[in-house]
Coordinates of C-alpha atoms and ligand atoms in Angstrom, one line a residue:
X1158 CA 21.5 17.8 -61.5
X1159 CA 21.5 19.0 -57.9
X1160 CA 20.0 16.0 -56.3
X1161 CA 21.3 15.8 -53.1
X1162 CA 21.6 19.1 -50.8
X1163 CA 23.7 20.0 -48.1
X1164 CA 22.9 18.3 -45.0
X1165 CA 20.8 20.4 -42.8
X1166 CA 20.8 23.1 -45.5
X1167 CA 17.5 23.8 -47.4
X1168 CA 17.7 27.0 -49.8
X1169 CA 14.9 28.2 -49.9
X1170 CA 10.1 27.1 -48.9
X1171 CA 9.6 23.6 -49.8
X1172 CA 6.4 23.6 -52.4
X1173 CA 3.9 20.4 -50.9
X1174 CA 1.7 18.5 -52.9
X1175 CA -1.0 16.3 -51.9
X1176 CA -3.1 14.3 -54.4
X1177 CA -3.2 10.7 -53.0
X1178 CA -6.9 10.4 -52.6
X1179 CA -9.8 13.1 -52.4
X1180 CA -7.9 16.1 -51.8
X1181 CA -5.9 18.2 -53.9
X1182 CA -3.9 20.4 -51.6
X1183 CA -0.9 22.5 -52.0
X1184 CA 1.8 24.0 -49.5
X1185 CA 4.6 26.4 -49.4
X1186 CA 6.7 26.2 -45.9
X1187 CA 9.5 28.6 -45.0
X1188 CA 12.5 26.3 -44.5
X1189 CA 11.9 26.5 -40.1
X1190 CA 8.3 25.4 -40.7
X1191 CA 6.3 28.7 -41.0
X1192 CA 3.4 28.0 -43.6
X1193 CA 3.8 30.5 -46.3
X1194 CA 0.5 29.6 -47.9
X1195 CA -1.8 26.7 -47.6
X1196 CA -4.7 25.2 -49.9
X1197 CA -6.6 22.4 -50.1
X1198 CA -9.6 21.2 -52.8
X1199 CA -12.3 18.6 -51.8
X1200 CA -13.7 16.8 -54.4
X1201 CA -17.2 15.7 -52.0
X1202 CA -19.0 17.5 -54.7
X1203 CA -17.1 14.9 -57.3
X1204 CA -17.8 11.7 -55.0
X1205 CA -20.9 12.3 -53.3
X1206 CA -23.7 11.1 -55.8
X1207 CA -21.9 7.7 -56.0
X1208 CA -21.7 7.7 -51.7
X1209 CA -17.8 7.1 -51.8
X1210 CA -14.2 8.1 -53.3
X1211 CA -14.4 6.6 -57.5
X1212 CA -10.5 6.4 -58.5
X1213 CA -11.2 7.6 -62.1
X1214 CA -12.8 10.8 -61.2
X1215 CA -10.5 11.6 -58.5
X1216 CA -7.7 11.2 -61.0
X1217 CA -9.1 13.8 -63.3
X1218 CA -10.2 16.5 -60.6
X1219 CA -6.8 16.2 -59.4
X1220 CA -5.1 16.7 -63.2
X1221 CA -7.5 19.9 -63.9
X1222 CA -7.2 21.8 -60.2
X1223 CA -2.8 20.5 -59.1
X1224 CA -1.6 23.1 -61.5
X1225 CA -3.6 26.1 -60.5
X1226 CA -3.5 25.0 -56.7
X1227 CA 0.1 25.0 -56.7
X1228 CA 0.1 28.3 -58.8
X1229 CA -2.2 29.8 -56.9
X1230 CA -0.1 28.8 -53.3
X1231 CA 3.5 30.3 -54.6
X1232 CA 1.6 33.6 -55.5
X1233 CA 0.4 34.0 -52.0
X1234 CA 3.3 33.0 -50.5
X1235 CA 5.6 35.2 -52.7
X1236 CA 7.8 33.2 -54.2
X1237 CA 8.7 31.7 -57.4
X1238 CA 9.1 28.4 -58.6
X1239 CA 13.4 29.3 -59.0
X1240 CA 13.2 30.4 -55.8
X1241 CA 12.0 27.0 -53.9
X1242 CA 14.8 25.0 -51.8
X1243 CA 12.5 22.1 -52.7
X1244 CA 9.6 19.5 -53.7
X1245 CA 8.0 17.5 -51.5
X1246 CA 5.1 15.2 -53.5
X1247 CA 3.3 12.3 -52.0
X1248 CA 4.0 9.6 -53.6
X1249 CA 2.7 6.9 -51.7
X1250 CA 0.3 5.3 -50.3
X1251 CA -2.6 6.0 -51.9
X1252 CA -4.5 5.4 -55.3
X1253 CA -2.2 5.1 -58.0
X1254 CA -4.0 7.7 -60.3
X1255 CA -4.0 10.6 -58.3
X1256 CA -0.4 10.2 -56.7
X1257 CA 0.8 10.0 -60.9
X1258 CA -0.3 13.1 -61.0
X1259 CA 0.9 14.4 -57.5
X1260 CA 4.2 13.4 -58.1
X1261 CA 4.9 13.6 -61.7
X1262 CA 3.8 16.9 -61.2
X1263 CA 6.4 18.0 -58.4
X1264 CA 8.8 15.6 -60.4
X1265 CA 8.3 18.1 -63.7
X1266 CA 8.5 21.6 -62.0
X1267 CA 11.7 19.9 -59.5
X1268 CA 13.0 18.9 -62.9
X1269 CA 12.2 22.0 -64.8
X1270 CA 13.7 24.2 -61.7
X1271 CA 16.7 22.3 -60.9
X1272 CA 15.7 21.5 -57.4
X1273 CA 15.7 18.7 -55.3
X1274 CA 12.5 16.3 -54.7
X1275 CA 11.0 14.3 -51.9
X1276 CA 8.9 11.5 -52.7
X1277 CA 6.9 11.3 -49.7
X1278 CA 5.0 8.6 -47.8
X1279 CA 1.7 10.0 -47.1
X1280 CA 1.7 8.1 -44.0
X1281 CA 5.2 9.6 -42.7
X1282 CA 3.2 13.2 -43.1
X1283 CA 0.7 12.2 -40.7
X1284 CA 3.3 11.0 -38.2
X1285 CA 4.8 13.8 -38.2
X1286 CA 2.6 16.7 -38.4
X1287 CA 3.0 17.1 -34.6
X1288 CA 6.1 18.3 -35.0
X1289 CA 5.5 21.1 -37.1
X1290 CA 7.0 24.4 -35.1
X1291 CA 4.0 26.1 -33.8
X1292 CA 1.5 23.4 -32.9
X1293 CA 3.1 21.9 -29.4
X1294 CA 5.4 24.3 -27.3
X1295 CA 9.1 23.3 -27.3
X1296 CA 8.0 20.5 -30.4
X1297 CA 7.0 16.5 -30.0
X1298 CA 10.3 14.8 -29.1
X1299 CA 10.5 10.8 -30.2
X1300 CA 9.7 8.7 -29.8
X1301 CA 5.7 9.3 -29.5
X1302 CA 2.9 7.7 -30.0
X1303 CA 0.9 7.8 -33.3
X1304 CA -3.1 7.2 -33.8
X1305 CA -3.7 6.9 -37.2
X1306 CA -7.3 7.1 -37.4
X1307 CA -8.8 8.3 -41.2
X1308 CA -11.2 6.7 -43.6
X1309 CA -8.1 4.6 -45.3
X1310 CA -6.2 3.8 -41.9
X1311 CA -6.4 2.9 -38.7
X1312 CA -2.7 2.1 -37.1
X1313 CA -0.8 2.4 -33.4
X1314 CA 2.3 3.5 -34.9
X1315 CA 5.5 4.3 -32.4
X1316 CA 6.9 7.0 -34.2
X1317 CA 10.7 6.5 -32.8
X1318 CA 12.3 8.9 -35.4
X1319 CA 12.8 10.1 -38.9
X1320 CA 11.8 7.2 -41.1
X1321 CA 11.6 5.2 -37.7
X1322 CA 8.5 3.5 -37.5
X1323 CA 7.5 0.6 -35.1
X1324 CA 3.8 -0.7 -36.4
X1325 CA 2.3 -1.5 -33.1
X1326 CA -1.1 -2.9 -34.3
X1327 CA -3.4 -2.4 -37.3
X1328 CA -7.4 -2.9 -37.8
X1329 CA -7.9 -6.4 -39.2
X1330 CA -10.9 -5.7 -41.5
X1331 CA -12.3 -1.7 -41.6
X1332 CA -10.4 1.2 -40.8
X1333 CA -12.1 3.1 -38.1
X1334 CA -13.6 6.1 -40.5
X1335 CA -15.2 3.4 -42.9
X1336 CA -17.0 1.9 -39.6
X1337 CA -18.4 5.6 -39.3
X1338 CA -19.1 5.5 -42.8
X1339 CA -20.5 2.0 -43.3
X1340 CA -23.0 2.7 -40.1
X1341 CA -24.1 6.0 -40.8
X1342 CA -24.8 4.9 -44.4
X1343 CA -26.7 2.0 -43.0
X1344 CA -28.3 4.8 -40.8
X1345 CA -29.6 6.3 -44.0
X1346 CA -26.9 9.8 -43.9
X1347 CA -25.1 10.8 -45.9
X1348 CA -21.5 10.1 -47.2
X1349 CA -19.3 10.9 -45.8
X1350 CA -20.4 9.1 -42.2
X1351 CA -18.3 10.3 -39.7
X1352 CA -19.2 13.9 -39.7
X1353 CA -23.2 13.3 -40.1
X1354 CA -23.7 10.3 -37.1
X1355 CA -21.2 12.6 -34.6
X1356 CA -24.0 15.3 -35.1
X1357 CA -26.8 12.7 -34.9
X1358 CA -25.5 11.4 -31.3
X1359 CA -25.7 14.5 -29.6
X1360 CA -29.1 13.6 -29.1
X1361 CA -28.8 10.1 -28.5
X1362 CA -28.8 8.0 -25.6
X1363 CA -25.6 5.7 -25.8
X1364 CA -26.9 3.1 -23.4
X1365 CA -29.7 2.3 -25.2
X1366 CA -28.5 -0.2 -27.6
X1367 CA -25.9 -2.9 -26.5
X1368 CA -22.9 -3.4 -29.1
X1369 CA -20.2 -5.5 -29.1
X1370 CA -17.5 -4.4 -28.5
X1371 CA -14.4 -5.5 -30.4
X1372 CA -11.3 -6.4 -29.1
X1373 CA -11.8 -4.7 -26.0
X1374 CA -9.9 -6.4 -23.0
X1375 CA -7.6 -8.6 -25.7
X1376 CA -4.0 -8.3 -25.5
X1377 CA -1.6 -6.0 -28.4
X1378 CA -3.0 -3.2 -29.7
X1379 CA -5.4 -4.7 -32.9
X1380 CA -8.3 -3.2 -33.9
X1381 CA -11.8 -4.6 -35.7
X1382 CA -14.9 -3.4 -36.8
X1383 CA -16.7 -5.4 -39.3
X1384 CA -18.5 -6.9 -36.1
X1385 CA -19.5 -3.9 -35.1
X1386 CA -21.0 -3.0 -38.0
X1387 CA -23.1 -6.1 -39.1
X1388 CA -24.5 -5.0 -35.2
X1389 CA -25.6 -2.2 -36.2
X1390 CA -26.8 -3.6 -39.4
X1391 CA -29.1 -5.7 -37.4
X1392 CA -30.2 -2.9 -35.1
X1393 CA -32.1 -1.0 -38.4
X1394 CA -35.1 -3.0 -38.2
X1395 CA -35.4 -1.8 -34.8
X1396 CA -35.4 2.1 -35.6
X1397 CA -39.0 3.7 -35.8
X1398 CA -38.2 7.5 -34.5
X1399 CA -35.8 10.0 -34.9
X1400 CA -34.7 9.3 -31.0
X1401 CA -34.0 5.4 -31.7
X1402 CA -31.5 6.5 -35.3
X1403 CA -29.6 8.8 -32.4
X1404 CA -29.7 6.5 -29.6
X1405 CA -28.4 4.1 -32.0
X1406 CA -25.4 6.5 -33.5
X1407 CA -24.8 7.6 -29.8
X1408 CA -24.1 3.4 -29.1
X1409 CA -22.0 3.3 -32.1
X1410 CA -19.9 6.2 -31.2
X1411 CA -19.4 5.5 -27.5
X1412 CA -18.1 2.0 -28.5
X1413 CA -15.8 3.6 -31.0
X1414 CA -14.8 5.7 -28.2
X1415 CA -14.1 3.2 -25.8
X1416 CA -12.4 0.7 -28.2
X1417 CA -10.2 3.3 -29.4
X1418 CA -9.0 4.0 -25.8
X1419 CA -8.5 0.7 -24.8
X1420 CA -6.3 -0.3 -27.8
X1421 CA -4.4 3.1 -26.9
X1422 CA -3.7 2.3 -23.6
X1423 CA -2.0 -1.2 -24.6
X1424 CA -0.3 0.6 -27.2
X1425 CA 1.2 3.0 -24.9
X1426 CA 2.5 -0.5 -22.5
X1427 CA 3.7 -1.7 -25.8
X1428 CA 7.0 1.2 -26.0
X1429 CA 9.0 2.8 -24.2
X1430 CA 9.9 6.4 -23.5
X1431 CA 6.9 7.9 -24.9
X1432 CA 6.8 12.0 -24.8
X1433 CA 3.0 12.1 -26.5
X1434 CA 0.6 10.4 -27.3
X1435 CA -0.6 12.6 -31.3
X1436 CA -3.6 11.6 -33.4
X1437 CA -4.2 12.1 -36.8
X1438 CA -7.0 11.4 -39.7
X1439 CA -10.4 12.9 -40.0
X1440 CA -12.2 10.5 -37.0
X1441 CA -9.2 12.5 -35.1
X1442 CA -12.1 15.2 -35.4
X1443 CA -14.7 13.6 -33.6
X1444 CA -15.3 15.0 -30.0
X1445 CA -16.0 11.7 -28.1
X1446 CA -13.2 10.0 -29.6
X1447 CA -10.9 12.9 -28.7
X1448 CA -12.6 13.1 -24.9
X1449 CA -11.4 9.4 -24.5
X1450 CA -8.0 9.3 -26.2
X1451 CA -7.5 12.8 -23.8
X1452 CA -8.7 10.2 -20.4
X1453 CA -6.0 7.3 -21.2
X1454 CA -3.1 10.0 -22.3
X1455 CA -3.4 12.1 -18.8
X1456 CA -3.2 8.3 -16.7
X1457 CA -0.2 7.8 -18.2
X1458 CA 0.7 11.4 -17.7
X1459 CA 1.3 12.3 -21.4
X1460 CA -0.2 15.1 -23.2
X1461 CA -2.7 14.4 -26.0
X1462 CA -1.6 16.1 -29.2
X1463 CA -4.2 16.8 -31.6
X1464 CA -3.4 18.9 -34.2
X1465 CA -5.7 21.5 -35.8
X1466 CA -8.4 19.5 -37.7
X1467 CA -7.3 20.8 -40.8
X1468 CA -4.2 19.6 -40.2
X1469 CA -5.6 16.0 -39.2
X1470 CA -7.4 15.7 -42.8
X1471 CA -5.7 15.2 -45.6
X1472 CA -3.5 18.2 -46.3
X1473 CA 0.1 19.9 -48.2
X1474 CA 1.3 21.1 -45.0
X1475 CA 2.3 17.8 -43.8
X1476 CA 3.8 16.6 -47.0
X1477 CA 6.0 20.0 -47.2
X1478 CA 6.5 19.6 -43.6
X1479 CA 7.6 15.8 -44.4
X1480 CA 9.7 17.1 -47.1
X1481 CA 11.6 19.5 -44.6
X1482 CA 12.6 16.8 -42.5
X1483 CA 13.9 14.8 -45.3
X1484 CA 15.8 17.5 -46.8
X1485 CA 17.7 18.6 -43.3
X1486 CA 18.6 15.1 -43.1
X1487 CA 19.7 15.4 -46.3
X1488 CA 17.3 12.8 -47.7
X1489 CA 16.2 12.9 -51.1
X1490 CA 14.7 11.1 -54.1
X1491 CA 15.8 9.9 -57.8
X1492 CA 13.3 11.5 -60.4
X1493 CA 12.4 8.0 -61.3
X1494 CA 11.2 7.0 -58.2
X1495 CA 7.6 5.4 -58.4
X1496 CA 4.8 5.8 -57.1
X1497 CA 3.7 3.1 -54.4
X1498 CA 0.0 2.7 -54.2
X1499 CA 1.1 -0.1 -51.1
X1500 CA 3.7 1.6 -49.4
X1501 CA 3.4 0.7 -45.7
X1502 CA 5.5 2.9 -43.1
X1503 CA 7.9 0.3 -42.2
X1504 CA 9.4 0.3 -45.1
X1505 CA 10.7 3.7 -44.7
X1506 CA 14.0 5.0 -43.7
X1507 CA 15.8 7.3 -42.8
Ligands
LIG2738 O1 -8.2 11.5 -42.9 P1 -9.4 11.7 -43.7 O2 -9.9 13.1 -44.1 O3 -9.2 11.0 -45.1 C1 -8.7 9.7 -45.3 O4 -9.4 8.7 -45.1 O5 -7.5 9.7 -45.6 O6 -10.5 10.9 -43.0 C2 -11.8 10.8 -43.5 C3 -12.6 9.9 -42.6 C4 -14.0 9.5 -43.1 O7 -14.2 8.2 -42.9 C5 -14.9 10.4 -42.2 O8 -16.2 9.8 -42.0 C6 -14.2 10.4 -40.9 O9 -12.8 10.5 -41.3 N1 -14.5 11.6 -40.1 C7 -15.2 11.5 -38.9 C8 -15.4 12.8 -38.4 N2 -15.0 13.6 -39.4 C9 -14.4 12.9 -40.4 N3 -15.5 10.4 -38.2 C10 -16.1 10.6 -37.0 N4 -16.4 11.8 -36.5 C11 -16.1 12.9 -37.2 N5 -16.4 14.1 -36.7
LIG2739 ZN1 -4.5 10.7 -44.8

């Protein structure tokens, strides 16, 4: 069994899968990085009546759409299964139904084709996105700064290299998206939050209503919300118009904002050498969060790398692109390696 390929070496696209919570995406990447074909399946439709992700039913979209996703990926790219220098499956971390599938399903066809297989960290795709060819001029060098800010996490990461990865400071209760999610639910709007109270505050007054704001000032690079959100719990009762729900989403947001920078900057005091500052995860999509992050990253003269927001959500292209750096380092992984629905990023290596 051709497990381990030459270092450096990768014969031929790397097929990525992606199945570790709502999405089911699919990849194929030339070896340098060029996306051969890309898709990727929501399953809002699946989760939306019950207002949030349910394990069971993620599990089973992802078993009836991996197969024809992946199918449907090497067609447009042009190339067969034989033909692949690679699988690259997330594995890890995630819920433990839908990364089965993912990766005994990229364990089965690496099997079936003889080729070698990356077990991926879902994380490690994230924090490394920004160096996909293509997206920054002349690439991200390392070590860089990571934001990890999505419905599941909410990290500082100092992304020092390849299966290097310093955690810098972490959310203590919700990750940043459920804090959009939480309050725009509370807000009465619909799941998920983010999306739906960014559009509300356009109209809203941020002033207006006074929220704490957590952990702003404090030392290290920690971040909390569940404060924030019982605030905004308690604000409700105080909503009669259409102007008060957006003055109140605008207070929520601005917070966010400012939080979010101020943990940044001590982040950025907390390594050395940075070359970027990226972000990643769906509230990477949200403008006033980006307008913020963009303030702190030029005072420390650093460019702000936000990736596409396709490439921010959950998506293939960072797993294959995961899997390409793996494989040129000549990193790969045992067809019996299990899936980790805990898997945290530093216990990665290289
Ligand atoms: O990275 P992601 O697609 O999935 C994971 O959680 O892994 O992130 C989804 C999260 C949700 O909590 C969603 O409400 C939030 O990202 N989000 C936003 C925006 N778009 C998505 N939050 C704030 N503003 C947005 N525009
Ligand atoms: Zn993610």
């Amino acid at each position: 069994m051709r497990f381990v390929p030459t270092r450096g070496n990768i014969a031929g696209p790397v097929l990525g899968l992606e199945a570790s919570c709502d999405e089911t995406a699919a990849a194929v990447l030339a070896p340098d990085g060029t996306v051969l074909a890309e898709a990727v399946r929501s399953q809002l439709a699946e989760h939306t009546p019950f207002g949030g992700v349910v394990p069971e039913i993620a599990a089973r979209a992802h078993l009836a759409h991996l197969p024809a996703l992946a199918a449907r990926v090497l067609a447009q790219a042009g190339v067969g299964p034989a033909e692949l220098g690679g699988i690259a499956a997330t594995s890890g971390p995630g819920l433990i139904g839908g990364l089965i599938i993912g990766a005994t399903f990229g364990k089965g066809m690496a099997l079936a084709h003889d080729l070698p297989f990356v077990a991926v960290n879902h994380l490690e795709g994230h924090a490394l996105t920004a160096r996909l060819p293509g997206l920054v001029e002349g690439g991200v060098a390392f070590p860089y700064l990571l934001l990890l800010l999505s419905g599941g996490h909410c990290q500082c990461v100092a992304v020092e290299g390849l299966g290097r990865y310093r955690r810098l400071g972490s959310t203590l209760d919700d990750a940043v998206g459920e804090a959009f999610d939480k309050s725009a639910k509370l807000m009465g709007l619909p799941w998920p939050g983010g999306p739906a109270l960014e559009k509300l505050a356009r109209a809203g007054d941020p002033k207006r209503f006074p929220l704490p704001r957590p952990m702003l000032g404090r030392p290290g690079c920690d971040f909390s919300f569940s404060g924030l959100k019982t605030a905004v719990a308690q604000s409700i009762p105080k909503l009669h118009t259409e102007q008060d729900r957006a003055d109140l989403a605008a207070a929520f947001q601005y917070v966010v904002a400012a939080v979010l920078a101020d943990r940044a900057k001590n982040a950025l005091g907390m390594m050395e050498g940075a070359t970027a500052m990226v972000i990643a995860g769906g509230v990477a999509a949200n403008t006033a969060v980006r307008v913020a992050l963009a303030g702190v990253a030029e005072r420390h003269d650093l460019p702000l790398v936000a990736p596409p927001i396709r490439l921010c959500t959950d998506n293939a292209v960072m797993i294959a692109w995961a899997g390409i750096e793996r494989l040129r380092a000549g990193l790969t992984d045992p067809l019996d390696h299990a899936p980790r629905p805990r898997w945290p990023l530093a216990e990665l290596s290289a």
